[in-house]
Amino acid sequence: GENVEQHPSTLSVQEGDSAVIKCTYSDSASNYFPWYKQELGKGPQLIIDIRSNVGEKKDQRIAVTLNKTAKHFSLHITETQPEDSAVYFCAASKGGSYIPTFGRGTSLIVHP
Amino acid sequence: NAGVTQTPKFRVLKTGQSMTLLCAQDMNHEYMYWYRQDPGMGLRLIHYSVGEGTTAKGEVPDGYNVSRLKKQNFLLGLESAAPSQTSVYFCASVASGVQETQYFGPGTRLLVL
């Protein structure tokens, strides 16, 4: 089955800095890669996703890049703010299976 | 729309007791899931359902049972709770089609003593 590795497990940055979280996947058939943000005491919420026919996708301060050859994808957050502090999960799935495999999560701490 | 709701929010059980966690969604989604979240382990799939009356095992199904008698509800049962089942449980739902976004509930925190 699919295996998703996520690094780092904890990331501490100063407000205004950029943050990068990286994930690798094992199944070359995976073609859908969502990122979820989980704030304290809440359920995860989708923030951005990318499909394998696209190399990069941006939405304001967040972007996701995908390297199909190397089987890794990354989340980039620019100009970080304290409200970006949360746990971020990457996931991978085969389109149409609706069964994602999640990474173990990254705790992002943004210091004011 | 309330989205995905979970009942209860928090529960303490003694070893060997049973309980049922309820998940409800009002978005007419076909797919529903139960995950558990433990520190450093991410989200692990317990069971899922691809439609009313159907269920399937996920990555960590042992010790749990599920039922989906109505499309909007997905129940997770613990027949004989064990301390290893202390966790935060999340329900999620997905609409069938191109969009595969998982909509999560707020979670149920379970402590088994």
PDB file of C-alpha atoms in Angstrom, chain A residues 12-17 80-85 109-112:
ATOM      1  CA  SER A  12       9.563  26.792  14.403  1.00  0.00           C
ATOM      2  CA  VAL A  13       9.850  30.092  12.498  1.00  0.00           C
ATOM      3  CA  GLN A  14       9.723  33.808  13.157  1.00  0.00           C
ATOM      4  CA  GLU A  15       6.768  35.816  11.924  1.00  0.00           C
ATOM      5  CA  GLY A  16       7.397  36.909   8.351  1.00  0.00           C
ATOM      6  CA  ASP A  17       9.706  34.007   7.523  1.00  0.00           C
ATOM      7  CA  THR A  80       4.116  33.481   7.985  1.00  0.00           C
ATOM      8  CA  GLN A  81       1.755  34.891  10.610  1.00  0.00           C
ATOM      9  CA  PRO A  82       0.966  33.671  14.149  1.00  0.00           C
ATOM     10  CA  GLU A  83      -2.401  32.376  12.907  1.00  0.00           C
ATOM     11  CA  ASP A  84      -0.521  29.965  10.626  1.00  0.00           C
ATOM     12  CA  SER A  85       0.502  28.071  13.779  1.00  0.00           C
ATOM     13  CA  ILE A 109       4.946  27.310  15.350  1.00  0.00           C
ATOM     14  CA  VAL A 110       5.152  30.934  14.230  1.00  0.00           C
ATOM     15  CA  HIS A 111       6.695  33.213  16.844  1.00  0.00           C
ATOM     16  CA  PRO A 112       5.503  36.847  16.864  1.00  0.00           C
TER      17      PRO A 112
END
